[in-house]
mmCIF file of C-alpha atoms and ligand atoms in Angstrom:
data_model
loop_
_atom_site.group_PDB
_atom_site.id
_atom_site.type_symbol
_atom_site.label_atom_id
_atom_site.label_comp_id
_atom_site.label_asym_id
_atom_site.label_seq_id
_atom_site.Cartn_x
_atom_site.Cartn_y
_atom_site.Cartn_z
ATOM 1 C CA UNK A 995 15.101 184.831 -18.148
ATOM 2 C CA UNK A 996 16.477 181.095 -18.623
ATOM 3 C CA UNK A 997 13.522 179.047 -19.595
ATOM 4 C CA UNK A 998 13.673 175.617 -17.376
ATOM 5 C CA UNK A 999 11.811 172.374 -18.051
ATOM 6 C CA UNK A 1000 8.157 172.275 -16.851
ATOM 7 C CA UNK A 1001 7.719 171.762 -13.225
ATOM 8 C CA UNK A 1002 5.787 168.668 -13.903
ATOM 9 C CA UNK A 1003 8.813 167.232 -16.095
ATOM 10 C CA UNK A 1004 11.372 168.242 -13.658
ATOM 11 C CA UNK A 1005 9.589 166.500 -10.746
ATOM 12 C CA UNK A 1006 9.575 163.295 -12.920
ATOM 13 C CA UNK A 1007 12.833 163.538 -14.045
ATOM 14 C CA UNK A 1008 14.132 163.599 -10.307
ATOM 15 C CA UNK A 1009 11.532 160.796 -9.175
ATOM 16 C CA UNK A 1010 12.440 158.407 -12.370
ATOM 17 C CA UNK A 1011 16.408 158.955 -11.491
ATOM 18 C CA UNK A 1012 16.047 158.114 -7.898
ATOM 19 C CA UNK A 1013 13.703 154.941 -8.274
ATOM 20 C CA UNK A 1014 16.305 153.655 -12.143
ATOM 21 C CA UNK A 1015 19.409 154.357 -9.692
ATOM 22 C CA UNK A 1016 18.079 152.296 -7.123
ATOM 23 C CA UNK A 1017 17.040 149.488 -9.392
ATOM 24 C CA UNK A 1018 20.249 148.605 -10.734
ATOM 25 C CA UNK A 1019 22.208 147.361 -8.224
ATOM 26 C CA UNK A 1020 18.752 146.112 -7.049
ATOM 27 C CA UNK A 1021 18.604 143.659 -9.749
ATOM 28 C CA UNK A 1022 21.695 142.407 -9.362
ATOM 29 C CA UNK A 1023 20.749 140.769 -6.692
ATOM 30 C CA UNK A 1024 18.436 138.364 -8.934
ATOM 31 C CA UNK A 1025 21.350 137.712 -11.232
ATOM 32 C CA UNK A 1026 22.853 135.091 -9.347
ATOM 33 C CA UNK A 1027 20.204 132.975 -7.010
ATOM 34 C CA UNK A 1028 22.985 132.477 -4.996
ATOM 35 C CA UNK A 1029 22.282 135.523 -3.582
ATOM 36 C CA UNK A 1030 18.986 133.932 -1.890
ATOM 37 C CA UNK A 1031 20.945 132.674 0.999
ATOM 38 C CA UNK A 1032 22.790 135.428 1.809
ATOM 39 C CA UNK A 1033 20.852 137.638 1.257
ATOM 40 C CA UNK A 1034 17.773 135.853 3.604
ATOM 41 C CA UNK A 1035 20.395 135.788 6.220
ATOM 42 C CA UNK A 1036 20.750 139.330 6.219
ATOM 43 C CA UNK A 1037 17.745 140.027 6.254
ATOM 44 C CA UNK A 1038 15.702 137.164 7.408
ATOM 45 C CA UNK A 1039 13.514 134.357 5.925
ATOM 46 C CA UNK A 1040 11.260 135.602 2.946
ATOM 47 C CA UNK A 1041 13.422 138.363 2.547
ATOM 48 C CA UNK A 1042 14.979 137.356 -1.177
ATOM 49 C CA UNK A 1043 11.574 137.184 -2.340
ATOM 50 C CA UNK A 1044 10.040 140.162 -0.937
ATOM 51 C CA UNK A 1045 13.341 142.337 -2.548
ATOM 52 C CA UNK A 1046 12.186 140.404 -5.967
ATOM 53 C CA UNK A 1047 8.419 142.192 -5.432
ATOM 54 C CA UNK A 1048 9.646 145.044 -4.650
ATOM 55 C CA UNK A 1049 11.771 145.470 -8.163
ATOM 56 C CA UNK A 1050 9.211 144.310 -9.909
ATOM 57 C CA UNK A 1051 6.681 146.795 -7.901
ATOM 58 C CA UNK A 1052 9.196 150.056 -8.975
ATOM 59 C CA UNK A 1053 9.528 148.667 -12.168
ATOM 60 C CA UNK A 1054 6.177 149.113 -12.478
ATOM 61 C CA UNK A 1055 5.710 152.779 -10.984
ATOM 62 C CA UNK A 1056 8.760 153.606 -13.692
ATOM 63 C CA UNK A 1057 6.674 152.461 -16.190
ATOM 64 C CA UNK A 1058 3.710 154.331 -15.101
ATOM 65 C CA UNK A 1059 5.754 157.778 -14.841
ATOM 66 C CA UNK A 1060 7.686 157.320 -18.342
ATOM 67 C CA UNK A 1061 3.885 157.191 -19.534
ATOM 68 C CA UNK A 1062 3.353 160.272 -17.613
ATOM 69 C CA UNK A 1063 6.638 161.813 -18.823
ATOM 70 C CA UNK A 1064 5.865 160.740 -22.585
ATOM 71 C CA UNK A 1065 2.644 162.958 -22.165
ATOM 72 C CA UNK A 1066 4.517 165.881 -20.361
ATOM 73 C CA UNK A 1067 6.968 165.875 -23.231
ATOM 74 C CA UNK A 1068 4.018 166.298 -25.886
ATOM 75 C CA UNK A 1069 2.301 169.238 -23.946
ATOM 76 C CA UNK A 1070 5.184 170.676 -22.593
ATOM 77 C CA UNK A 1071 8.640 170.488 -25.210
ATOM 78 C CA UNK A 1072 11.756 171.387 -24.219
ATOM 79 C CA UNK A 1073 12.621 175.255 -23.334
ATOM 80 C CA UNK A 1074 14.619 176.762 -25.866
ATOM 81 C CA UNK A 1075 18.598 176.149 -25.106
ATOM 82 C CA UNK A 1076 19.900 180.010 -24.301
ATOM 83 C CA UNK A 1077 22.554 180.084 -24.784
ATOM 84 C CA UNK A 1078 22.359 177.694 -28.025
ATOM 85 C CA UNK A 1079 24.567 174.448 -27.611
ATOM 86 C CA UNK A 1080 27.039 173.806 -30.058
ATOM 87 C CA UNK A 1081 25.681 171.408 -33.009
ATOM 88 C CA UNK A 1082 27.478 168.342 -31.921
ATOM 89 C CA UNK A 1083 26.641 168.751 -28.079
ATOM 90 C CA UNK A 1084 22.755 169.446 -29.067
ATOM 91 C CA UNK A 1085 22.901 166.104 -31.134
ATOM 92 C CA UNK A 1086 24.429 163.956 -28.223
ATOM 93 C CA UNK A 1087 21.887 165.490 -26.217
ATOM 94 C CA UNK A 1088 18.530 164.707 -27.765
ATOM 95 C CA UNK A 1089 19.882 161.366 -28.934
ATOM 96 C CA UNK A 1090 20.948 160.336 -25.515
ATOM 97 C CA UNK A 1091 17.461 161.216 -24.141
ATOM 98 C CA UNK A 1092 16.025 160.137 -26.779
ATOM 99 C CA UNK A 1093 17.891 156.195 -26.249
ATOM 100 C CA UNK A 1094 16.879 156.680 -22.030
ATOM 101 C CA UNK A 1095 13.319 157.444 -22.811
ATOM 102 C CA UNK A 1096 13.084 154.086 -25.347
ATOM 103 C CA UNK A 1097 14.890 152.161 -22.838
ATOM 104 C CA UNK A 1098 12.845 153.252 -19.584
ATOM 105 C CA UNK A 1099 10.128 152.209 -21.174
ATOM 106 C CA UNK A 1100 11.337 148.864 -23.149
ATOM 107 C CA UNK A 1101 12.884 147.667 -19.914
ATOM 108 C CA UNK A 1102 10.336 147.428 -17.687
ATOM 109 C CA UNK A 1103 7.933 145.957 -20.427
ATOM 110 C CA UNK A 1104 10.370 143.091 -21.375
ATOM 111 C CA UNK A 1105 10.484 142.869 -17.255
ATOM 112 C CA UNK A 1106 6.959 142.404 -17.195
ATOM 113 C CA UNK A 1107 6.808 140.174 -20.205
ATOM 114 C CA UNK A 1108 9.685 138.099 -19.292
ATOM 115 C CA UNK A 1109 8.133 137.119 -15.556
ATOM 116 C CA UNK A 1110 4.552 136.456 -17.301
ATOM 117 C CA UNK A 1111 5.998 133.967 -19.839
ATOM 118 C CA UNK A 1112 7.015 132.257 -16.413
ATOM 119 C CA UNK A 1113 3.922 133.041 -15.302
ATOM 120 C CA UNK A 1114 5.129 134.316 -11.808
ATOM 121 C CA UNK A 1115 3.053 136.642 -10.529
ATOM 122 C CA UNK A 1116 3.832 140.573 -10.588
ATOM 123 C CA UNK A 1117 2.261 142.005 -7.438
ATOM 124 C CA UNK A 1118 2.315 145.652 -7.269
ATOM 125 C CA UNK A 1119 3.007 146.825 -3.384
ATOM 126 C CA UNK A 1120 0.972 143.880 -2.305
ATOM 127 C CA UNK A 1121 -2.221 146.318 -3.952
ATOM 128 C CA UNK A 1122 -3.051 144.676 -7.151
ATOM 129 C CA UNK A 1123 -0.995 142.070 -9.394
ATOM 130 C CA UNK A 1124 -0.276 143.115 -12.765
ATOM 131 C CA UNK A 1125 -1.614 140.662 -15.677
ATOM 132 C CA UNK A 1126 0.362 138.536 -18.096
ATOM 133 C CA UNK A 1127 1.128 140.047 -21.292
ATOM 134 C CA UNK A 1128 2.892 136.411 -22.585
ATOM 135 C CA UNK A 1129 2.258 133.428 -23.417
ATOM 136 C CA UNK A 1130 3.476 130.991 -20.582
ATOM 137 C CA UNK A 1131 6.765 129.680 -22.359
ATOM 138 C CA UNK A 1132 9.857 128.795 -19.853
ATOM 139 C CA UNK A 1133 12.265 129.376 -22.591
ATOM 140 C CA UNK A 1134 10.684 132.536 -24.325
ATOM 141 C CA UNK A 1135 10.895 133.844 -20.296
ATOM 142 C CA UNK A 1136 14.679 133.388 -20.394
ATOM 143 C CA UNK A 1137 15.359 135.216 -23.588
ATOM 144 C CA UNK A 1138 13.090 138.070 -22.317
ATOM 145 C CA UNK A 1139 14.758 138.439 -19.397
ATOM 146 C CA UNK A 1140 18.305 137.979 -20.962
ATOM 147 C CA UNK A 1141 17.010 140.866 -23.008
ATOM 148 C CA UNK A 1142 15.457 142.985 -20.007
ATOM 149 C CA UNK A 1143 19.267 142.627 -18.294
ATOM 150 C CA UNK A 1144 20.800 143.859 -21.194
ATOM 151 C CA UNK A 1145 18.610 147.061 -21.798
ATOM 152 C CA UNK A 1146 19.263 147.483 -18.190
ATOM 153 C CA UNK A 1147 22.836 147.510 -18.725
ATOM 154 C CA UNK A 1148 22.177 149.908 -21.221
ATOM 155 C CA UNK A 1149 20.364 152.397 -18.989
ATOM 156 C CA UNK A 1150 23.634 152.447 -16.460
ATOM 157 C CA UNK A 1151 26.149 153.062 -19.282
ATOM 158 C CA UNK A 1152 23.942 155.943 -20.411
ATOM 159 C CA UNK A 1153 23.105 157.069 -17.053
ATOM 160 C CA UNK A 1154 26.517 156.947 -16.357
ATOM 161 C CA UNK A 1155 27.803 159.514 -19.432
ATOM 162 C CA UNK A 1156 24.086 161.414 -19.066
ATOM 163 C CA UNK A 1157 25.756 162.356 -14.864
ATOM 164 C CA UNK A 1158 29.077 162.703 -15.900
ATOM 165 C CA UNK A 1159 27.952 165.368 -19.155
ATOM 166 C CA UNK A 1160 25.430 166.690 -16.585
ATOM 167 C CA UNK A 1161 28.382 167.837 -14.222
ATOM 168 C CA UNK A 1162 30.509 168.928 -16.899
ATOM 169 C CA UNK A 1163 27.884 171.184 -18.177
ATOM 170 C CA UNK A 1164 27.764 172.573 -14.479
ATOM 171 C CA UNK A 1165 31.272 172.254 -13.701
ATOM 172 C CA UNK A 1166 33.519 172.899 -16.677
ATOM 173 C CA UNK A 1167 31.475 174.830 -19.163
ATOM 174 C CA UNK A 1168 28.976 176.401 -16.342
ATOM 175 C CA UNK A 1169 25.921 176.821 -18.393
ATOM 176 C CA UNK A 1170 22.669 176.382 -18.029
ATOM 177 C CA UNK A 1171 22.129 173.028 -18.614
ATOM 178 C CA UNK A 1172 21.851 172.109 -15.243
ATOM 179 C CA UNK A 1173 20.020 174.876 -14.413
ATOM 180 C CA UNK A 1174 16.802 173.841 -16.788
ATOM 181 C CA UNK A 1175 16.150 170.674 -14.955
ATOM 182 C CA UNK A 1176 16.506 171.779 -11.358
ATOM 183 C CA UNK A 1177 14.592 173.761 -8.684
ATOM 184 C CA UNK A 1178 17.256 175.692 -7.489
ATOM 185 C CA UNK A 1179 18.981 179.431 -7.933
ATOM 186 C CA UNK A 1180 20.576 180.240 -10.691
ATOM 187 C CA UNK A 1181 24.335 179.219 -10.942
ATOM 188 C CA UNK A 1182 26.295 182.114 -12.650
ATOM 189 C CA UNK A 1183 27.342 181.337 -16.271
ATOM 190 C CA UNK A 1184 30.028 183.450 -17.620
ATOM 191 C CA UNK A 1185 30.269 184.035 -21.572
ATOM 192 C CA UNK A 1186 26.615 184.232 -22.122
HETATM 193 C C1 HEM B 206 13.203 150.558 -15.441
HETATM 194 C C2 HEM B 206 12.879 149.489 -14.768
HETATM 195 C C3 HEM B 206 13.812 148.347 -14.453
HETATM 196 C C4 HEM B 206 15.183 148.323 -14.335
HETATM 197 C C5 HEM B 206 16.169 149.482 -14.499
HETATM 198 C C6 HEM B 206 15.560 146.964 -14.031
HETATM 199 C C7 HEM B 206 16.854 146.534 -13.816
HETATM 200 C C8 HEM B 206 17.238 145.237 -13.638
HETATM 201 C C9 HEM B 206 18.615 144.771 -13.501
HETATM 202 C C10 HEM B 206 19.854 145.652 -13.517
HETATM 203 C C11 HEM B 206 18.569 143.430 -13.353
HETATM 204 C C12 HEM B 206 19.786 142.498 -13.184
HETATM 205 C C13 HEM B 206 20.208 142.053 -14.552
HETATM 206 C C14 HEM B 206 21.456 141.202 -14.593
HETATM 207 O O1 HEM B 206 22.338 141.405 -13.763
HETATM 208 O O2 HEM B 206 21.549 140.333 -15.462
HETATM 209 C C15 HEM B 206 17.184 143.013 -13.390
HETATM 210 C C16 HEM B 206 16.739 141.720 -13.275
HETATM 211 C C17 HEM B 206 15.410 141.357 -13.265
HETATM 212 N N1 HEM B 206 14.323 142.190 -13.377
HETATM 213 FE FE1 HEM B 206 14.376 144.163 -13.673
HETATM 214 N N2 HEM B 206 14.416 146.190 -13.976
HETATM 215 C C18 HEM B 206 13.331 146.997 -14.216
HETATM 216 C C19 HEM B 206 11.997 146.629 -14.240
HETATM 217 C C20 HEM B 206 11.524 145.339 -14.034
HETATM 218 C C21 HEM B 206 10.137 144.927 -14.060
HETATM 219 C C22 HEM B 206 8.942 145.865 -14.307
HETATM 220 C C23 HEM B 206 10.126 143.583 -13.829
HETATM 221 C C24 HEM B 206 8.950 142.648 -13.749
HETATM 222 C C25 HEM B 206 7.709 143.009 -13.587
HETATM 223 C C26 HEM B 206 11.487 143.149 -13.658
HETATM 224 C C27 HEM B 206 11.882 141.847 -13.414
HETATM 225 C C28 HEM B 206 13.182 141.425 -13.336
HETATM 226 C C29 HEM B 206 13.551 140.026 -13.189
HETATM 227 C C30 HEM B 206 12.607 138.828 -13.134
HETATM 228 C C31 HEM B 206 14.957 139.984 -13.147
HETATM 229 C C32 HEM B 206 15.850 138.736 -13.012
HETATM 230 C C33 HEM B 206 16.284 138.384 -14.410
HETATM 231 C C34 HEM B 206 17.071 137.114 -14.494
HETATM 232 O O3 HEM B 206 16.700 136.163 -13.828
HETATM 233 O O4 HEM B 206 18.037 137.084 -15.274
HETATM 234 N N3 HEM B 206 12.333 144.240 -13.787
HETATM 235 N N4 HEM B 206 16.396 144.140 -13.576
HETATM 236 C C1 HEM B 207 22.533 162.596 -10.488
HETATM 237 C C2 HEM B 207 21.798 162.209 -11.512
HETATM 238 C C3 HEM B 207 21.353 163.060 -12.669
HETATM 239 C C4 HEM B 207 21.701 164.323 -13.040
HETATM 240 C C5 HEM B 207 22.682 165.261 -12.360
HETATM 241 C C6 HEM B 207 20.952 164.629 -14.242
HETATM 242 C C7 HEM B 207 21.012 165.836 -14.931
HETATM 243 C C8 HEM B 207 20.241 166.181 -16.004
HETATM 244 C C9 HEM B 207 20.252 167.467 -16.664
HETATM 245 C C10 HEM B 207 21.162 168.628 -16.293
HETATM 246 C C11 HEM B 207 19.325 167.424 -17.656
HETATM 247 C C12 HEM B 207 18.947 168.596 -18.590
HETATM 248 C C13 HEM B 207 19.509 168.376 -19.961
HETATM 249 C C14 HEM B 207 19.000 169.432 -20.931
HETATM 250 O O1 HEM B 207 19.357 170.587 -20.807
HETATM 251 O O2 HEM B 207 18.241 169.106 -21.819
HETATM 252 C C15 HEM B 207 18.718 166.114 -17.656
HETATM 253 C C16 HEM B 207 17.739 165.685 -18.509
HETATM 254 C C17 HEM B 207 17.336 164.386 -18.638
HETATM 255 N N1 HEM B 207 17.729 163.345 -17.817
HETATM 256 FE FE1 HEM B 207 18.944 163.455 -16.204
HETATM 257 N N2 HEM B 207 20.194 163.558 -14.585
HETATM 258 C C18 HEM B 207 20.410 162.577 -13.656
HETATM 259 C C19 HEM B 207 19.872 161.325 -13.641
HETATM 260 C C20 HEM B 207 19.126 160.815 -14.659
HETATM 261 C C21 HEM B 207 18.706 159.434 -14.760
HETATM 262 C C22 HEM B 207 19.059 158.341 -13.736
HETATM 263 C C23 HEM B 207 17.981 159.321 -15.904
HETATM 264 C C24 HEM B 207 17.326 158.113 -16.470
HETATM 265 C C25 HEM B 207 16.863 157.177 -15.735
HETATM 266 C C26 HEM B 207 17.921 160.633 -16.537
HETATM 267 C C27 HEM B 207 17.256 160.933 -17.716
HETATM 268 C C28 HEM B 207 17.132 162.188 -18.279
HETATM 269 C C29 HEM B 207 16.331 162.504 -19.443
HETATM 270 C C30 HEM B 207 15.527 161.489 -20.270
HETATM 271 C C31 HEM B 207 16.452 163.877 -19.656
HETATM 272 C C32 HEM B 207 15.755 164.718 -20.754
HETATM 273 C C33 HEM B 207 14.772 165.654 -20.144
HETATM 274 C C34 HEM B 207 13.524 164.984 -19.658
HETATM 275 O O3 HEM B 207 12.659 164.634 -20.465
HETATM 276 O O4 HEM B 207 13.395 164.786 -18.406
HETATM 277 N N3 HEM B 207 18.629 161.517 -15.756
HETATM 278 N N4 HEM B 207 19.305 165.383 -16.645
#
């Protein structure tokens, strides 16, 4: 039998990539406040601020599941690779996840630190507002965010090799890389 990723890790892997591959053309929006009044006459008055609470919401909830998915990881490590990868392909591997899991987690912190050093508020779904973890400093705010837009550029370059590797494991090679993280049947892989 090929051993797959607990069910628990898999669900969090697909949740984490839907909400990080949402958020990154989200944010673009912010970069230029230009966008406001286009944007609020797409969508109506308000609108460029509610968007703004809503990234800052998901931010959030990734947050909260890359804590969950740091604790998966320690009870549950990852299945043994059968067939073995090839040395160099293992080491791209763990180092590449290794990077997404620092960065999902730095990003959304400097997120959070950068908006509380402008001491705007971070209101989670409209539930609860999340507390400031800065010291109110306009300029200290700027370099956090500068910092939270480059980690996020960070996350799409990786993503962007981590899909494209993903599909050439299931593509090309056929293995059963893809295999371990999904839910579905079995894909046939040849030279095992
Ligand atoms: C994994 C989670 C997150 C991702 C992938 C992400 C991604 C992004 C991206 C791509 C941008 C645009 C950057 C640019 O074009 O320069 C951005 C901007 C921004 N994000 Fe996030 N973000 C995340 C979490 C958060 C959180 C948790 C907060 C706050 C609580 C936040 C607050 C902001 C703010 C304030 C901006 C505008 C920055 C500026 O004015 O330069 N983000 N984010
Ligand atoms: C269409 C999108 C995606 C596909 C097809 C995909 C595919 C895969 C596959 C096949 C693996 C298993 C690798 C192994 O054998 O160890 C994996 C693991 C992983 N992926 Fe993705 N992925 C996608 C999106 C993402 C995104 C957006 C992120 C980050 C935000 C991400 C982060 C990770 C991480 C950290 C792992 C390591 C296993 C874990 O702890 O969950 N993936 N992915």
């Amino acid at each position: 039998m090929i051993p797959r990723y607990a069910l628990l890790r898999r669900v969090l892997h697909w949740i984490v990539a839907v909400l990080v591959i949402g958020m990154i053309p989200g944010g673009l929006i912010f970069t230029e406040f230009d966008n406001r009044d286009a944007i609020e006459g797409l969508f109506g008055a308000g609108s460029f601020n509610r968007f703004y609470d809503l990234h800052k919401s998901v931010g959030v909830v990734v947050l909260a599941l890359m804590a969950a998915r740091v604790g998966a990881m320690l009870v549950w490590p990852a299945p043994a690779r059968t067939p073995p990868l090839s040395p160099p392909v293992r080491l791209a591997a763990t180092v590449s996840h290794a990077a997404l899991y620092v960065l999902l987690i730095v990003t959304p912190l400097l997120g959070w630190a950068g908006v509380s050093a402008f001491r705007a508020p971070i209101p989670v779904f409209g539930f609860f507002e999340m507390p400031p973890i800065a010291p109110q400093d306009r300029e200290l705010s700027r370099w956090l965010l500068d910092l939270h837009s480059a980690c996020a550029f960070a996350i799409a370059a990786l993503v962007t090799i981590h899909v494209a590797a993903a599909f050439w494991h299931r593509n090309v090679r056929e293995d059963t890389v893809f295999y371990r993280i999904g839910f579905g049947r079995r894909r046939p892989t040849p030279g095992e």
